[in-house]
Coordinates of C-alpha atoms in Angstrom, one line a residue:
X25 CA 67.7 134.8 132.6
X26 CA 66.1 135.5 129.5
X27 CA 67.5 135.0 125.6
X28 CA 68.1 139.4 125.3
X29 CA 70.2 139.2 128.1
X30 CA 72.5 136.3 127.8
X31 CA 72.9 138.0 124.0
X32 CA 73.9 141.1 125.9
X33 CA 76.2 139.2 128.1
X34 CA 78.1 137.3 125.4
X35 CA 79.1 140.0 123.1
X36 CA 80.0 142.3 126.3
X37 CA 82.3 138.8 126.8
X38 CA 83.5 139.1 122.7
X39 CA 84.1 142.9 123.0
X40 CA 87.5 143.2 122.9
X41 CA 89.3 145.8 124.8
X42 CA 90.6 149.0 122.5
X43 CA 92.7 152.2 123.5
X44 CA 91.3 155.5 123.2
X45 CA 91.3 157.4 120.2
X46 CA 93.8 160.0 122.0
X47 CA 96.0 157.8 122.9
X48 CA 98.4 157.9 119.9
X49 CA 98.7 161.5 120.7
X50 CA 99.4 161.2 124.5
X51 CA 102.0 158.3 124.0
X52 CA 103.3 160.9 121.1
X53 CA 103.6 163.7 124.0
X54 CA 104.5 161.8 126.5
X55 CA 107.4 160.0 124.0
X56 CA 108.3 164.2 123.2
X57 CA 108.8 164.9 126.8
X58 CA 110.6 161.8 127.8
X59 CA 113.0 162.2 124.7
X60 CA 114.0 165.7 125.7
X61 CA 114.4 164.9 129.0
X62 CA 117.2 161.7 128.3
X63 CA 118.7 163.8 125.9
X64 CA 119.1 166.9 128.0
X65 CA 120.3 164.3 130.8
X66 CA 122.8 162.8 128.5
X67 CA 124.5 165.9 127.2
X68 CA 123.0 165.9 123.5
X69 CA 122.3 169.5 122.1
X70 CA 120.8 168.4 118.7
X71 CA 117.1 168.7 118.2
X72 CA 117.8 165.7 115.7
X73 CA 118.8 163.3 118.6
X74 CA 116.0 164.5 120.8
X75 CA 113.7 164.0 117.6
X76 CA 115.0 160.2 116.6
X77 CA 115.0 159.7 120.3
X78 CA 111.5 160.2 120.8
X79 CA 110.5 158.5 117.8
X80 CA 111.9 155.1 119.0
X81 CA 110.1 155.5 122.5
X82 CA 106.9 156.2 120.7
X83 CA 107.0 153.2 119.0
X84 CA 108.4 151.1 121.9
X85 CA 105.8 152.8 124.0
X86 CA 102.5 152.1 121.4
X87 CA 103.7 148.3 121.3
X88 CA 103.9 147.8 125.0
X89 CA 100.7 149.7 125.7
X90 CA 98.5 148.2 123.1
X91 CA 100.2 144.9 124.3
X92 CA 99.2 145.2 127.3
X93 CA 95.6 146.3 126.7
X94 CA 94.6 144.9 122.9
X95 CA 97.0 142.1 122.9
X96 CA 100.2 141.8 121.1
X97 CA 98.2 140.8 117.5
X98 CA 96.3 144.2 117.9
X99 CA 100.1 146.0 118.7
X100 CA 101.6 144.8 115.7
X101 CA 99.1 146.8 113.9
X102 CA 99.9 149.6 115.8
X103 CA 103.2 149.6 115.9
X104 CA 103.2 149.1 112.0
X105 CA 101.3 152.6 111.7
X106 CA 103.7 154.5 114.0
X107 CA 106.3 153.7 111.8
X108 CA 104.9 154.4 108.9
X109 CA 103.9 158.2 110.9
X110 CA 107.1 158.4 111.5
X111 CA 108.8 157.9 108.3
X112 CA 106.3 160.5 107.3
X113 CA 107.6 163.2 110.0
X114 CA 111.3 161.6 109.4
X115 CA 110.6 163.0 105.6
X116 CA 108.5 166.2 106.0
X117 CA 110.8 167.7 108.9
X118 CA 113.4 168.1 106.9
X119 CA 111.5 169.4 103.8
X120 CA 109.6 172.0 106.2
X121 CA 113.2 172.7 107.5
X122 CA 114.8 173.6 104.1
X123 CA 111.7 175.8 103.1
X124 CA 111.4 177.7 106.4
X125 CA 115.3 179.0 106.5
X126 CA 114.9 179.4 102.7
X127 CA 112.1 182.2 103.1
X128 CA 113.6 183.5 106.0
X129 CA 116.8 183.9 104.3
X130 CA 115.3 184.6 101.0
X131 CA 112.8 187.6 101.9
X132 CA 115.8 189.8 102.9
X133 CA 116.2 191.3 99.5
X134 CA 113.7 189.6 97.8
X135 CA 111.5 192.5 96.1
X136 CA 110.7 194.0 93.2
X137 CA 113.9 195.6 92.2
X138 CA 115.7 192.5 92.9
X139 CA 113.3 190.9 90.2
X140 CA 113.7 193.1 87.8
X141 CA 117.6 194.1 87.6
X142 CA 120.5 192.7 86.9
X143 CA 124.1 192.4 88.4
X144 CA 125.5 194.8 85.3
X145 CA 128.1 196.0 87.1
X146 CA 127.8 195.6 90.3
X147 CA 130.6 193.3 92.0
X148 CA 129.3 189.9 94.0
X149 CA 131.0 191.3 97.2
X150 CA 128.6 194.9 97.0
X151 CA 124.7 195.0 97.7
X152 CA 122.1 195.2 95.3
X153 CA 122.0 193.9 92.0
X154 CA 118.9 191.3 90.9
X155 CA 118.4 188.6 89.4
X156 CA 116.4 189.7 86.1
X157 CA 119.1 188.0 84.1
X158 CA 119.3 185.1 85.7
X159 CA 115.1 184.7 85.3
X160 CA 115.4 185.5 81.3
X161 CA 118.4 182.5 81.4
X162 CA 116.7 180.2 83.0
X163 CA 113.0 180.2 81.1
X164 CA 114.5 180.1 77.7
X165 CA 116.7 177.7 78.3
X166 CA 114.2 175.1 80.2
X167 CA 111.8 176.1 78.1
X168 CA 113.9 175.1 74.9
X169 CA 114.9 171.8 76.9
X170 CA 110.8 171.5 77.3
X171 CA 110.4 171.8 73.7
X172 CA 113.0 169.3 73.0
X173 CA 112.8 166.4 75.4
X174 CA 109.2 166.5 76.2
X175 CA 108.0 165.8 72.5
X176 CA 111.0 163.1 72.1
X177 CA 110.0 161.9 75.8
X178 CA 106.4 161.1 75.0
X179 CA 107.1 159.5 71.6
X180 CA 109.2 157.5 72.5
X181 CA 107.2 156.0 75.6
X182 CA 104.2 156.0 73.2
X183 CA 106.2 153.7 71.0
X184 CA 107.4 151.6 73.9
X185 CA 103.3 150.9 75.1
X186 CA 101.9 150.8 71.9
X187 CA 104.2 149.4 69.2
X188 CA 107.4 148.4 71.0
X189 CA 108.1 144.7 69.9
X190 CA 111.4 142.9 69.6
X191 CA 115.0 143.9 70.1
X192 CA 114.3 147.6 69.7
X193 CA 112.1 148.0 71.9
X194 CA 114.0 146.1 75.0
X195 CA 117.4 148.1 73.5
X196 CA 115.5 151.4 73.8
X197 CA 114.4 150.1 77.0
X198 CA 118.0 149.7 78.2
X199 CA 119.2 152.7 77.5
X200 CA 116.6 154.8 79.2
X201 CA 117.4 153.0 81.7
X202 CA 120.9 153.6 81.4
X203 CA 120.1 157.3 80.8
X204 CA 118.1 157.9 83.8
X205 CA 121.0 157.4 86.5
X206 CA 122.9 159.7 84.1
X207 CA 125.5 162.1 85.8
X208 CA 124.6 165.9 85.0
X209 CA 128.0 166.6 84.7
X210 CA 128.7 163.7 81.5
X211 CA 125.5 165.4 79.5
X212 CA 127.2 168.9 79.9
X213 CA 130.5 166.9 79.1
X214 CA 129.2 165.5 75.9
X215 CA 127.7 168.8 74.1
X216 CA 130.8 170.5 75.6
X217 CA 132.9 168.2 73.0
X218 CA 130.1 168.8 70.2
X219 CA 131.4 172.9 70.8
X220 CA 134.6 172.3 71.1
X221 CA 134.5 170.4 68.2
X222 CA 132.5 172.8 66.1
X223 CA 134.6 175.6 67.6
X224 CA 131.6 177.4 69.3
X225 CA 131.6 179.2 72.7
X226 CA 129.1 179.2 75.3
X227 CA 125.5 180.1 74.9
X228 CA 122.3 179.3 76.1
X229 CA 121.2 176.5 73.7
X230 CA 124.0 174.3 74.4
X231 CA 123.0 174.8 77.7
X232 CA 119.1 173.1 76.7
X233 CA 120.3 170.3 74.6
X234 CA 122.2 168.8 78.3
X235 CA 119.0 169.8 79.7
X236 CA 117.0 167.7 77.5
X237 CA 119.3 164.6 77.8
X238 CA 118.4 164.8 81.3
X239 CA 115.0 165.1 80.8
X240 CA 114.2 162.8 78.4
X241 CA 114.4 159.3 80.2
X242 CA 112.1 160.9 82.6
X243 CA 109.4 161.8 80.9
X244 CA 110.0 158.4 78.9
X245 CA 109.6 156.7 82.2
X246 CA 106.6 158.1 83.7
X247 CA 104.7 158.6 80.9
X248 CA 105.1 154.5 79.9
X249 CA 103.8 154.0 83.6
X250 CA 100.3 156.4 83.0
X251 CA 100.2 154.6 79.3
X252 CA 100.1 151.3 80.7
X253 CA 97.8 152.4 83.2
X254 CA 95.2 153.0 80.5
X255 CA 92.7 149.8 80.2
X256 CA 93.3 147.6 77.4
X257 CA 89.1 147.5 77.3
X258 CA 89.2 151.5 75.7
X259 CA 91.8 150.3 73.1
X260 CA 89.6 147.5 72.1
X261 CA 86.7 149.0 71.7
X262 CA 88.2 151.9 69.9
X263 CA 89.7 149.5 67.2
X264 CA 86.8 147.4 67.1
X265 CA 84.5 150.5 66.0
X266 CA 86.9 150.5 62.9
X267 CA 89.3 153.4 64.1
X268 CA 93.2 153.6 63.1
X269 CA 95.3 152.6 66.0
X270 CA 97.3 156.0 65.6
X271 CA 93.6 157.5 66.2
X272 CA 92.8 155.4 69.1
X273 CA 96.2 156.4 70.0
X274 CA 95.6 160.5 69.7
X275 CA 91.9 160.3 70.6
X276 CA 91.4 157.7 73.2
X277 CA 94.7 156.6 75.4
X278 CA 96.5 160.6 75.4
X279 CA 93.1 162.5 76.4
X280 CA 93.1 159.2 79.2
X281 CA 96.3 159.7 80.7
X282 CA 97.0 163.4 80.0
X283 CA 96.8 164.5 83.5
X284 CA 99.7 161.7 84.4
X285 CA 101.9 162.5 81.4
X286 CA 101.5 166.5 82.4
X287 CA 102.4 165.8 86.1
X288 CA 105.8 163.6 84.9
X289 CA 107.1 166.5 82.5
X290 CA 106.4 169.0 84.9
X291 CA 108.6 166.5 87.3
X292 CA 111.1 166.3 84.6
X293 CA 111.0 170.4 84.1
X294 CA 111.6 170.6 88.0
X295 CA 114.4 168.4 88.0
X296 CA 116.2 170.0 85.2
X297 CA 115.5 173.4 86.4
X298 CA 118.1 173.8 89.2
X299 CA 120.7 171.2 87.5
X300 CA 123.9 173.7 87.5
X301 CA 126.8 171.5 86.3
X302 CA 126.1 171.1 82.8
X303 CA 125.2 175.1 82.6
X304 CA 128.1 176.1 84.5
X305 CA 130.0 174.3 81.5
X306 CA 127.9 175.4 78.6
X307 CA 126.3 178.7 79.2
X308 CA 129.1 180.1 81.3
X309 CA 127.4 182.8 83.3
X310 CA 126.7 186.7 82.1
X311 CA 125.7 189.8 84.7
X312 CA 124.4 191.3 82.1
X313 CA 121.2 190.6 80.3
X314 CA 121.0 188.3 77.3
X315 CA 117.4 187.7 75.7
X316 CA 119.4 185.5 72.8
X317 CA 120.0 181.9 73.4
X318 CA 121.5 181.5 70.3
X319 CA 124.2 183.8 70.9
X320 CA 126.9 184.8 73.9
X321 CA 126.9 183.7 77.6
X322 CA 123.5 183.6 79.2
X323 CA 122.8 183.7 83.6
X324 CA 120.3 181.3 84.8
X325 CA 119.3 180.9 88.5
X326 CA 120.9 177.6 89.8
X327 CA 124.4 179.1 88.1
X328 CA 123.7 182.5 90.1
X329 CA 123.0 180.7 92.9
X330 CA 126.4 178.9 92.4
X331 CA 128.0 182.0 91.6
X332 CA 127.3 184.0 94.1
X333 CA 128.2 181.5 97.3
X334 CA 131.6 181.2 95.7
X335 CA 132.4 184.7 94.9
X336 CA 130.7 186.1 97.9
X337 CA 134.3 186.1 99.7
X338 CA 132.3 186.4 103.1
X339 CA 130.1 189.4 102.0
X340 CA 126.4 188.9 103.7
X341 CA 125.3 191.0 100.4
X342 CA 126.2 187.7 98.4
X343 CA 124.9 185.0 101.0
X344 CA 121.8 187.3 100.4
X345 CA 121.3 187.5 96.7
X346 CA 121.9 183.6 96.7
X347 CA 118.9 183.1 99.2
X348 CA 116.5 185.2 97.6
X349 CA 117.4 183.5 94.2
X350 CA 116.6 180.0 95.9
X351 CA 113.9 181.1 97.4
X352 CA 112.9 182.5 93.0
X353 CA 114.0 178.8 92.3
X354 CA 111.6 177.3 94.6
X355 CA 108.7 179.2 93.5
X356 CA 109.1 178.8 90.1
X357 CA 109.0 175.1 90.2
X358 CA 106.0 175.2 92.8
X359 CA 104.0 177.6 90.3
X360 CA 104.7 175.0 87.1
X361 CA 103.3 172.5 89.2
X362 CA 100.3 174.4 90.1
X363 CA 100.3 175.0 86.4
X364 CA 100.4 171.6 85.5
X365 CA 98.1 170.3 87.7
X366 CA 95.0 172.5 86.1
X367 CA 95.9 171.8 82.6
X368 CA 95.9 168.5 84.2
X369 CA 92.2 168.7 85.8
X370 CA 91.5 171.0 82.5
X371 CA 92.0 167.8 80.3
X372 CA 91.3 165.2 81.9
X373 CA 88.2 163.1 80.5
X374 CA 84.8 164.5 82.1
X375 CA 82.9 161.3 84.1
X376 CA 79.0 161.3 85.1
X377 CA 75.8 161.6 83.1

């Protein structure tokens, strides 16, 4: 026998034996099928059983098949991957779920007229009516919240990275901390004592100062994370050329980790945006238009949302209104994402030649 062939021989002998790249998707159907078929056998009418059922054959089924071919190392690689597939489907079903009967829902009287008009004086339990109010409410007062608690936000992270030394720093530390797991409801309880102690009524500002103490320890915390993220190596070399740390600071670590810092306000701006409790306490509500903050009751959408599922008093005209203004919701925080993400790319440093 000559030297080619016993080479041949030996590593057909230290080949080891693999699955199919298909099979993943045929123990995936077969796991489907199987699922439906014990649940339908035992009674169970929820898609969510059959779901979780088939999930925990798939991944029985992947470890006894790739046991049986691979070898149980090889399976416990496998078996590690279908669960971390199906955590995946275990988080986008839901997700896909909530946008799906949200459009449905929402397109029934979501048009132009409803975007442009307000409830004036139509009842919550009549058809038609918009949500043109609610729109005006809910940019001014996020965007005066943006104004506030993004600028405070980055500061103070910037002096956390960059100069935080000492008791300060771990006591500011705490209390971001602290802040972050913050009930809505305590923010919109605390300026609510500042106006009753002032003896003011409702109006849109009060409604962005809450907003910005929820806003803040978010954009605190993730834009320490992108500063820290920045190497040390840029700061050094920036200094050792003779420029100002507050310089280096402007002209070196910000451009670095602008696109992070943009993505974590425009988290903080989503997560604020359809907070209700603390508006339902400070703004109050309005059907009519109000283009002044600073004065009278103002509408924003998470409160009309609100408002109309507890008013409705059964009327589909309501449930309606309330879809299509979730729907509104949704779409305005997908479109300040998008927004963020190319001044993001628009800002980032440029790399290459």
């Amino acid at each position: 026998m000559s030297s080619a062939a016993v080479t041949d021989k030996r590593h057909s002998t230290l080949r080891a034996a693999s699955l199919p790249r298909w099979t993943p998707w045929a123990i995936a159907a077969g796991s489907l099928v199987l699922g439906i078929v014990i649940s339908l056998a035992a009674g169970l009418d929820s898609r969510i059983q059959w779901g979780l059922i088939a999930a925990v054959l798939f991944v029985l089924g992947t470890f006894g098949i790739a046991a049986r071919v691979e070898g149980r190392r090889q399976a416990k690689d496998r078996v590690a991957t279908s669960l971390v597939w199906v955590a995946f489907l275990l988080a986008v079903v839901p997700l896909v779920s909530l946008i799906w009967v949200t459009v449905v829902r929402g397109v029934k009287v979501f048009d132009v007229y409803f975007l442009t008009h307000s409830m004036g004086v139509v009842a919550d339990t009549e058809p038609g009516g918009g949500i043109y109010h609610a729109i005006i409410g809910s940019l001014e007062q996020v965007g005066l919240a943006t104004l506030i608690g993004a600028p405070i936000g980055v500061l103070t992270a910037i002096y956390l990275v960059e100069y935080g030394r000492g008791r300060l720093a771990k006591a500011v530390t705490f209390f971001v901390d602290v802040m972050t797991g913050i009930p809505s409801i305590v923010a919109g309880l605390f300026i609510l004592s500042l106006l009753l102690i002032f003896k003011m009524g409702p109006f849109g500002f009060a409604g962005s100062l809450a907003l910005a103490i929820l806003m803040m320890p978010v954009v605190v915390r993730s834009t320490e994370e992108m500063l820290k993220l920045v190497p040390n190596e840029l700061r050094e070399a920036s200094l050792a050329l003779g420029v100002p740390k507050w310089r280096t600071i402007l002209k070196v670590v910000l451009p670095t980790s602008i696109g992070g810092i943009t993505t974590g306000v425009m988290l903080a701006v989503a997560r604020i945006a359809g907070e209700t409790a603390p508006v339902l306490l400070l703004v109050f509500g309005n059907p009519f238009i109000n283009n002044n903050p600073f004065e009278g009751a103002q509408a924003s959408l998470p409160l009309y949302i609100y408002q109309q599922f507890a008013n409705s008093a059964g009327s589909g005209a309501a449930f309606d209104r309330a879809w299509a203004a979730a729907l509104t919701l949704i779409a305005f925080v997908m479109i300040l994402n998008l927004v963020a993400r190319g001044i993001a790319r628009w800002k980032a440093p440029k790399t290459g030649r």
